[in-house]
CSV table of C-alpha atoms in Angstrom, one decimal:
chain,number,residue,atom,x,y,z
A,108,MET,CA,113.1,99.5,89.2
A,109,SER,CA,110.4,97.6,89.2
A,110,TRP,CA,109.8,93.9,91.0
A,111,ARG,CA,107.4,91.4,91.4
A,112,LEU,CA,105.6,90.4,94.9
A,113,THR,CA,104.4,87.1,95.6
A,114,ALA,CA,102.2,85.1,98.0
A,115,ALA,CA,105.9,83.8,99.3
A,116,ASP,CA,107.2,86.9,100.4
A,117,LEU,CA,104.1,87.6,102.5
A,118,PRO,CA,105.0,86.6,105.8
A,119,ASP,CA,107.9,88.6,106.2
A,120,LEU,CA,106.5,91.6,104.6
A,121,ALA,CA,104.0,90.9,107.6
A,122,ARG,CA,106.6,91.1,109.8
A,123,GLY,CA,108.7,93.4,108.4
A,124,ALA,CA,105.8,96.2,108.2
A,125,THR,CA,104.4,95.0,111.7
A,126,LEU,CA,107.6,96.1,113.1
A,127,LEU,CA,107.7,99.5,111.4
A,128,GLY,CA,104.3,100.3,112.3
A,129,THR,CA,105.3,100.5,115.9
A,130,GLY,CA,102.9,99.0,117.3
A,131,GLY,CA,100.1,100.1,115.4
A,132,GLY,CA,98.7,99.6,111.5
A,133,GLY,CA,96.5,96.1,112.3
A,134,ASP,CA,96.9,92.3,112.8
A,135,PRO,CA,99.3,91.3,110.6
A,136,TYR,CA,98.1,87.4,110.3
A,137,ILE,CA,94.6,89.0,109.0
A,138,GLY,CA,96.6,91.3,106.6
A,139,GLU,CA,98.5,88.5,104.9
A,140,MET,CA,95.3,86.1,105.1
A,141,LEU,CA,93.4,88.6,102.8
A,142,VAL,CA,96.2,89.4,100.2
A,143,GLU,CA,97.0,85.4,99.6
A,144,ARG,CA,93.0,84.5,98.8
A,145,VAL,CA,93.3,87.2,96.1
A,146,LEU,CA,96.8,86.3,94.8
A,147,GLY,CA,97.2,82.6,94.9
A,148,GLY,CA,99.9,81.8,92.3
A,149,GLY,CA,100.1,85.0,90.7
A,150,SER,CA,102.4,87.7,91.6
A,151,ILE,CA,102.2,91.7,91.5
A,152,THR,CA,103.8,94.5,90.1
A,153,ILE,CA,105.9,97.1,92.5
A,154,LEU,CA,107.0,100.4,91.4
A,155,ASP,CA,110.1,102.4,92.3
A,156,PRO,CA,108.8,105.6,93.1
A,157,ASP,CA,111.9,106.9,91.3
A,158,GLU,CA,110.8,105.4,87.9
A,159,LEU,CA,107.1,106.7,88.5
A,160,ALA,CA,106.0,108.8,85.1
A,161,ASP,CA,105.2,112.5,86.5
A,162,ASP,CA,101.2,111.9,85.3
A,163,LEU,CA,100.8,108.4,86.2
A,164,PHE,CA,97.6,108.9,88.5
A,165,VAL,CA,98.1,106.9,91.9
A,166,ILE,CA,95.0,106.4,94.6
A,167,PRO,CA,96.4,105.6,97.6
A,168,THR,CA,94.3,102.7,99.8
A,169,ALA,CA,93.7,101.7,103.7
A,170,GLN,CA,91.7,100.5,106.6
A,171,MET,CA,91.1,102.9,109.1
A,172,GLY,CA,89.4,102.4,112.5
A,173,ALA,CA,91.0,100.6,116.3
A,174,PRO,CA,92.9,97.7,115.5
A,175,THR,CA,91.0,96.1,118.8
A,176,VAL,CA,88.0,96.2,116.6
A,177,MET,CA,90.0,94.9,113.3
A,178,VAL,CA,90.7,91.5,115.3
A,179,GLU,CA,87.6,90.8,116.3
A,180,LYS,CA,85.6,92.2,113.0
A,181,ILE,CA,87.0,90.8,110.0
A,182,PRO,CA,86.3,92.7,106.9
A,183,ALA,CA,84.5,91.2,104.3
A,184,GLY,CA,87.6,91.9,102.0
A,185,THR,CA,85.2,93.6,99.1
A,186,GLU,CA,86.1,97.5,100.8
A,187,PRO,CA,89.5,98.2,99.6
A,188,THR,CA,88.6,98.0,95.9
A,189,LEU,CA,85.0,99.1,96.2
A,190,SER,CA,86.6,102.2,98.1
A,191,LEU,CA,88.9,102.8,95.1
A,192,ARG,CA,86.2,102.1,92.6
A,193,ILE,CA,84.0,105.3,94.8
A,194,LEU,CA,86.6,107.5,94.7
A,195,GLU,CA,87.3,106.7,90.6
A,196,ASP,CA,83.8,107.3,89.5
A,197,HIS,CA,83.9,110.6,91.4
A,198,LEU,CA,87.0,111.9,90.0
A,199,GLY,CA,86.1,110.5,86.5
A,200,ARG,CA,89.4,108.9,86.3
A,201,ARG,CA,90.7,105.5,86.5
A,202,ALA,CA,94.0,104.9,88.4
A,203,ASP,CA,97.2,103.4,87.3
A,204,ALA,CA,98.7,102.7,90.7
A,205,THR,CA,97.9,102.2,94.3
A,206,MET,CA,99.8,103.0,97.1
A,207,PRO,CA,100.2,102.3,101.1
A,208,ILE,CA,99.2,105.1,103.4
A,209,GLU,CA,101.1,103.8,106.3
A,210,CYS,CA,103.7,100.5,107.4
A,211,GLY,CA,101.6,98.0,109.1
A,212,GLY,CA,100.6,94.5,109.5
A,213,ILE,CA,97.4,95.3,107.8
A,214,ASN,CA,97.7,98.7,106.1
A,215,SER,CA,100.4,97.5,103.9
A,216,MET,CA,98.6,94.6,102.9
A,217,ILE,CA,95.6,96.4,101.6
A,218,PRO,CA,96.8,98.1,98.3
A,219,LEU,CA,98.0,94.2,97.1
A,220,VAL,CA,94.6,93.2,98.0
A,221,VAL,CA,93.2,96.0,95.5
A,222,ALA,CA,96.5,95.8,93.2
A,223,ALA,CA,95.7,91.4,93.4
A,224,GLU,CA,92.1,91.6,92.8
A,225,THR,CA,92.6,94.8,89.3
A,226,GLY,CA,95.6,94.3,88.1
A,227,LEU,CA,97.0,97.7,89.7
A,228,PRO,CA,100.9,98.1,90.4
A,229,VAL,CA,101.6,99.4,93.8
A,230,VAL,CA,103.8,102.1,94.3
A,231,ASP,CA,107.0,101.1,96.8
A,232,ALA,CA,106.1,103.8,98.7
A,233,ASP,CA,103.8,105.5,101.8
A,234,GLY,CA,102.5,108.8,103.4
A,235,MET,CA,103.8,107.8,107.1
A,236,GLY,CA,107.0,105.9,106.6
A,237,ARG,CA,105.4,104.0,109.8
A,238,ALA,CA,101.9,103.9,110.9
A,239,PHE,CA,99.6,107.4,112.7
A,240,PRO,CA,96.7,106.6,114.1
A,241,GLU,CA,94.9,110.1,111.9
A,242,LEU,CA,94.6,110.6,108.3
A,243,SER,CA,96.0,113.9,108.7
A,244,MET,CA,99.1,113.1,109.8
A,245,GLU,CA,100.8,112.4,106.9
A,246,THR,CA,104.2,113.1,104.6
A,247,PHE,CA,101.6,114.0,101.9
A,248,ALA,CA,99.6,116.9,104.1
A,249,VAL,CA,102.9,117.7,104.8
A,250,TYR,CA,104.2,118.6,101.6
A,251,GLY,CA,101.3,119.9,100.1
A,252,VAL,CA,98.8,117.1,98.6
A,253,HIS,CA,95.5,117.1,100.7
A,254,GLY,CA,92.7,114.2,101.1
A,255,SER,CA,89.9,114.6,99.9
A,256,PRO,CA,88.2,113.9,98.7
A,257,LEU,CA,87.9,110.5,100.2
A,258,ALA,CA,85.7,107.8,99.4
A,259,LEU,CA,85.2,105.1,102.5
A,260,ALA,CA,83.2,101.8,101.9
A,261,GLY,CA,81.8,99.8,104.8
A,262,GLU,CA,81.2,95.9,104.7
A,263,ARG,CA,77.5,95.6,103.0
A,264,GLY,CA,78.1,98.1,100.6
A,265,GLU,CA,78.2,101.5,102.4
A,266,ARG,CA,79.8,104.1,99.7
A,267,VAL,CA,80.5,107.6,101.1
A,268,ILE,CA,82.6,111.0,99.8
A,269,ILE,CA,83.7,113.4,101.9
A,270,ASP,CA,85.3,116.6,100.7
A,271,THR,CA,86.9,118.6,102.7
A,272,GLY,CA,88.6,120.9,100.4
A,273,ASP,CA,92.5,121.3,102.2
A,274,ASP,CA,91.5,120.5,105.5
A,275,ASP,CA,92.4,117.0,106.2
A,276,ARG,CA,91.9,117.4,109.7
A,277,GLN,CA,88.6,117.7,109.4
A,278,MET,CA,88.3,115.0,106.6
A,279,GLU,CA,89.3,112.8,109.5
A,280,TRP,CA,86.8,113.7,112.1
A,281,LEU,CA,84.1,113.1,109.6
A,282,ALA,CA,85.4,110.1,108.0
A,283,ARG,CA,86.3,108.9,111.5
A,284,ALA,CA,83.0,109.5,112.7
A,285,ILE,CA,81.4,107.4,110.6
A,286,THR,CA,84.0,104.7,110.5
A,287,ILE,CA,82.7,104.6,114.2
A,288,ARG,CA,79.5,104.5,112.6
A,289,LEU,CA,79.8,101.3,111.0
A,290,GLY,CA,81.1,99.5,113.5
A,291,GLY,CA,84.5,101.1,113.9
A,292,VAL,CA,86.3,99.5,110.7
A,293,GLY,CA,86.0,101.4,107.5
A,294,HIS,CA,88.2,101.1,103.9
A,295,ILE,CA,89.4,104.5,102.2
A,296,ALA,CA,90.6,105.6,99.2
A,297,GLU,CA,92.4,109.0,99.5
A,298,TYR,CA,94.9,111.3,99.2
A,299,ALA,CA,94.9,111.2,94.9
A,300,MET,CA,97.9,112.3,93.0
A,301,SER,CA,100.2,112.3,90.1
A,302,GLY,CA,103.6,110.5,89.9
A,303,ALA,CA,105.9,114.0,90.6
A,304,ASP,CA,103.6,114.5,93.9
A,305,VAL,CA,104.5,110.9,94.6
A,306,ARG,CA,108.5,111.6,94.3
A,307,ARG,CA,108.1,114.9,96.8
A,308,THR,CA,105.5,113.7,99.3
A,309,ALA,CA,106.0,110.3,100.1
A,310,VAL,CA,108.6,108.0,102.1
A,311,PRO,CA,110.5,105.9,99.4
A,312,ARG,CA,110.5,101.8,99.0
A,313,THR,CA,109.2,101.3,102.9
A,314,ILE,CA,107.3,98.0,101.2
A,315,SER,CA,111.1,96.9,99.8
A,316,MET,CA,112.3,97.9,103.4
A,317,ALA,CA,109.6,95.9,104.8
A,318,LEU,CA,110.4,92.7,103.2
A,319,ALA,CA,113.8,93.3,104.3
A,320,LEU,CA,113.0,93.2,107.6
A,321,GLY,CA,111.0,90.6,108.2
A,322,ARG,CA,113.1,88.6,105.9
A,323,SER,CA,116.2,89.2,107.7
A,324,ILE,CA,114.7,88.5,111.4
A,325,ARG,CA,113.5,85.0,109.6
A,326,LEU,CA,117.0,84.4,107.9
A,327,ALA,CA,118.9,85.5,111.3
A,328,ARG,CA,116.8,82.8,113.3
A,329,GLU,CA,117.2,80.1,111.1
A,330,GLN,CA,120.4,80.7,111.0
A,331,HIS,CA,121.2,80.8,114.4
A,332,ARG,CA,122.4,84.6,114.4
A,333,SER,CA,120.8,87.5,116.3
A,334,PRO,CA,118.0,88.7,114.7
A,335,PHE,CA,117.9,92.1,116.5
A,336,GLU,CA,121.6,92.9,114.6
A,337,ALA,CA,120.0,91.9,111.7
A,338,ILE,CA,117.4,94.4,112.2
A,339,ALA,CA,120.4,96.8,112.7
A,340,GLU,CA,122.2,95.6,109.7
A,341,THR,CA,119.1,96.2,107.6
A,342,LEU,CA,118.1,98.9,108.3
A,343,ALA,CA,121.9,100.5,108.5
A,344,PRO,CA,121.7,101.6,104.8
A,345,THR,CA,118.0,103.4,104.7
A,346,LEU,CA,116.7,105.9,105.8
A,347,TYR,CA,116.1,104.6,109.2
A,348,SER,CA,119.8,103.8,110.3
A,349,HIS,CA,120.0,104.3,114.3
A,350,VAL,CA,118.8,101.5,116.2
A,351,ARG,CA,118.6,101.4,119.5
A,352,GLU,CA,117.9,98.7,122.3
A,353,LEU,CA,115.7,100.9,125.0
A,354,PHE,CA,114.9,97.6,127.2
A,355,VAL,CA,114.4,94.9,128.2
A,356,GLY,CA,111.6,93.3,130.8
A,357,LYS,CA,108.6,92.1,131.4
A,358,VAL,CA,105.2,92.9,130.4
A,359,THR,CA,103.5,93.4,134.0
A,360,ASP,CA,100.5,95.9,133.0
A,361,VAL,CA,98.4,97.0,130.4
A,362,GLU,CA,96.1,99.1,130.0
A,363,ARG,CA,93.7,99.8,126.9
A,364,ARG,CA,90.4,100.7,125.7
A,365,THR,CA,89.1,101.5,122.6
A,366,THR,CA,87.7,105.0,122.7
A,367,ASP,CA,86.6,107.6,119.9
A,368,GLY,CA,87.7,105.2,117.8
A,369,PHE,CA,91.6,104.5,119.0
A,370,ALA,CA,92.8,102.2,121.1
A,371,LYS,CA,94.2,104.2,123.8
A,372,GLY,CA,96.3,103.0,126.9
A,373,ARG,CA,100.1,102.1,128.0
A,374,ALA,CA,102.0,99.2,129.1
A,375,VAL,CA,104.6,98.6,131.9
A,376,ILE,CA,107.2,96.3,131.6
A,377,SER,CA,109.8,95.7,134.3
A,378,PRO,CA,113.3,94.0,133.8
A,379,LEU,CA,113.8,90.8,134.0
A,380,ASP,CA,116.1,90.9,136.9
A,381,PRO,CA,114.5,92.9,139.4
A,382,ALA,CA,118.0,94.1,141.0
A,383,ASP,CA,118.0,96.1,137.5
A,384,GLY,CA,115.4,98.2,139.5
A,385,GLY,CA,113.7,101.0,137.4
A,386,THR,CA,110.3,100.8,135.3
A,387,PHE,CA,109.7,101.2,131.9
A,388,GLU,CA,106.1,102.8,130.7
A,389,ILE,CA,104.7,103.4,127.0
A,390,SER,CA,101.8,105.2,126.0
A,391,PHE,CA,99.8,104.6,122.8
A,392,GLN,CA,96.9,106.1,120.4
A,393,ASN,CA,96.8,102.9,118.2
A,394,GLU,CA,100.8,103.0,117.4
A,395,ASN,CA,102.9,103.4,120.5
A,396,LEU,CA,104.0,107.4,121.1
A,397,ILE,CA,106.2,107.8,124.2
A,398,ALA,CA,108.3,105.7,126.1
A,399,ARG,CA,109.7,106.2,129.5
A,400,ARG,CA,112.1,104.6,131.5
A,401,ASP,CA,111.8,105.8,135.2
A,402,GLY,CA,110.0,108.8,133.9
A,403,GLU,CA,112.7,109.9,131.4
A,404,VAL,CA,112.0,110.0,128.1
A,405,VAL,CA,113.8,107.5,126.0
A,406,ALA,CA,112.4,107.9,122.6
A,407,ILE,CA,109.1,110.3,121.1
A,408,VAL,CA,106.5,110.2,117.9
A,409,PRO,CA,107.8,110.3,115.2
A,410,ASP,CA,110.5,107.9,116.0
A,411,LEU,CA,110.0,104.0,115.7
A,412,ILE,CA,109.1,102.9,119.4
A,413,CYS,CA,108.9,98.9,118.4
A,414,VAL,CA,108.0,95.9,121.3
A,415,VAL,CA,109.0,92.9,120.1
A,416,ASP,CA,109.8,88.8,121.5
A,417,HIS,CA,112.7,89.3,123.9
A,418,GLU,CA,114.1,85.9,121.9
A,419,SER,CA,112.8,86.3,118.4
A,420,ALA,CA,112.2,89.8,117.7
A,421,GLU,CA,108.6,89.2,116.6
A,422,PRO,CA,107.0,92.1,116.6
A,423,ILE,CA,104.1,93.0,119.3
A,424,THR,CA,101.1,95.2,118.3
A,425,THR,CA,99.8,97.4,120.9
A,426,GLU,CA,96.5,95.2,120.7
A,427,GLY,CA,98.7,91.6,121.2
A,428,LEU,CA,100.3,93.3,124.8
A,429,ARG,CA,99.6,91.0,127.2
A,430,TYR,CA,100.9,90.5,131.4
A,431,GLY,CA,103.5,88.5,131.0
A,432,GLN,CA,105.4,88.9,127.6
A,433,ARG,CA,108.9,88.9,127.9
A,434,VAL,CA,109.9,91.4,125.4
A,435,ARG,CA,112.8,94.0,124.2
A,436,VAL,CA,111.6,97.6,123.3
A,437,LEU,CA,113.7,99.0,120.0
A,438,GLY,CA,113.8,102.9,119.2
A,439,ILE,CA,114.3,103.6,116.0
A,440,SER,CA,115.0,106.8,113.5
A,441,THR,CA,112.7,108.0,111.2
A,442,PRO,CA,113.6,109.7,108.1
A,443,GLU,CA,114.7,113.4,108.1
A,444,MET,CA,111.8,114.5,105.8
A,445,MET,CA,109.4,113.4,109.0
A,446,ARG,CA,111.7,115.6,111.7
A,447,THR,CA,110.9,119.3,109.6
A,448,PRO,CA,109.5,121.3,111.5
A,449,ALA,CA,106.3,121.1,109.0
A,450,ALA,CA,106.7,117.7,109.8
A,451,LEU,CA,106.7,117.6,113.3
A,452,ALA,CA,103.8,120.2,113.8
A,453,ALA,CA,101.7,117.2,111.9
A,454,PHE,CA,102.7,114.3,113.5
A,455,GLY,CA,105.3,115.6,116.6
A,456,PRO,CA,104.8,115.2,119.9
A,457,THR,CA,102.4,118.7,120.2
A,458,ALA,CA,99.8,116.7,118.0
A,459,PHE,CA,99.3,113.6,120.6
A,460,GLY,CA,99.3,116.8,122.9
A,461,LEU,CA,102.2,115.7,124.6
A,462,SER,CA,104.1,118.4,126.0
A,463,GLU,CA,107.5,117.0,125.8
A,464,PRO,CA,109.9,118.1,122.9
A,465,PHE,CA,110.9,116.1,120.0
A,466,VAL,CA,114.3,114.4,121.0
A,467,PRO,CA,116.0,112.2,118.4
A,468,VAL,CA,116.2,108.3,119.5
A,469,GLU,CA,120.2,108.4,118.4
A,470,HIS,CA,120.6,111.6,120.8
A,471,VAL,CA,119.4,109.6,124.0
A,472,PRO,CA,121.7,108.0,125.9
A,473,VAL,CA,121.3,105.0,125.9
A,474,GLU,CA,123.2,101.9,124.2
A,475,ARG,CA,122.5,100.9,120.8
A,476,ILE,CA,122.3,97.7,119.5
A,477,PRO,CA,126.3,96.3,119.0
A,478,VAL,CA,126.5,96.0,115.2
A,479,GLU,CA,130.4,95.2,115.2
A,480,HIS,CA,130.0,91.6,114.6
A,481,VAL,CA,127.0,91.7,112.4
A,482,PRO,CA,128.4,89.8,109.1
A,483,VAL,CA,129.4,92.0,106.3
A,484,GLU,CA,127.5,90.3,103.2
A,485,ARG,CA,123.9,92.0,103.0
A,486,SER,CA,120.8,90.8,102.0
A,487,ALA,CA,120.1,91.5,98.1
A,488,GLU,CA,116.4,93.5,99.7
A,489,ALA,CA,118.6,95.0,101.9
A,490,ALA,CA,121.2,96.2,99.3
A,491,ARG,CA,118.5,98.1,97.8
A,492,VAL,CA,116.6,99.8,100.3
C-alpha cells in the first residue's frame, strides 16, 4: 500500500540508501539537504509497485557523474525537475509518477526532490537494486524497457535530448560525454515506462527497504545493540536475505582517480591485529566491484560490497574512504532477477572487464554475521519490505 514520507525520515533513508549503494550513488548528506530544502514540513506519497495501474506513466529521474566531482560541485537544485519537464515536453505527455534508477545517497533522493517540487508520487522501486556506474546497467534494460529518449539538464539551464533507440550503451556513452563537458555532473530523466513495465522490470520496494535499514541501524545504536545484527535482521525477510562479514580492518591505502566521468580506484584494508595476517583489497568504479582476501575473490558484482564504520555501521562511500579508517566490509546478496544470465551480461563481472566469474556471496566460505541472538520482534518497516 502507498505511504507518506516526511523530512523526519530523510536521515534514515539516506543512511540505508547509502548502504545499498555499495559505495556509490552520491553523497548522502547532499542528497538529504536537497530534499529537505524543498520538502519543508510537507510529505511525499510513495507508491507500492504492485498497486500501480497498468497505464500509469512513470519517468525515472537521477543524477549522473563521478561521485568525487559531486562533493565539490553542488547541484543548483533546479536540474532534476528541469530534466523531467524537458522529457515530458519531448514526449508530449506529463508523468504520473517518478522513480529512482538506483539506490544511493543522492540517487535515492533525486526523485524525492522532483516529487516535492511537482507534487508527483514516487514509486517504491528502482532499476538497479543497488548502484552501478553506467546508465545501461539497469534491470529496466535487461527486461525490455529502453532508456531513450533521455533528457539531460545542466546547472545553467542546458537542455539536451539523446535518442539512440534501443541502444542503451550508446545512450550512456553520449550522455557521459555531455556530462563531462558540463563539469562532471548532469541530471537526467530516462526509461519512461508504464506501470505494467515497472512491475515487470524494476527491483521492488527499495525505498522502503532503505528506510528500514537506516532506521534499524540508528535504533540499534540508541538501544546499545549491534547495528550489524540489525542489518542482518532487517534484510532477512527481503530479496537481499544473505549478509556476510567479509573483513574487519584498517584502511591502509586508497588509490582513486577521476577519469572518463567515473571515480576509479582501489582500497587496501589491513587487519587490526597484525598477527591475523592477510590483506583485503576492493576495486571500484564509482561503486565497489570486487573484493579479494589474500588474492581470493570473496564478493563480486552484482552482489553488494559495503564498507561501513567498524563500530557504528555508518556506510562509507568510495569517495569517503580515507587512510586510517577502521571498517567492516559486508557482502550482501542481490535479488534473483539480478542474477539471471541476461542480468549478468548487463552488469556482472564481464561488463566491467573482470575475468573472475560470478559466485553468489552466500556460497563463498566466510563467516556470516551471527543472527541467532537477534531479538524476534522486527520493525514495521522491515516486516513489510
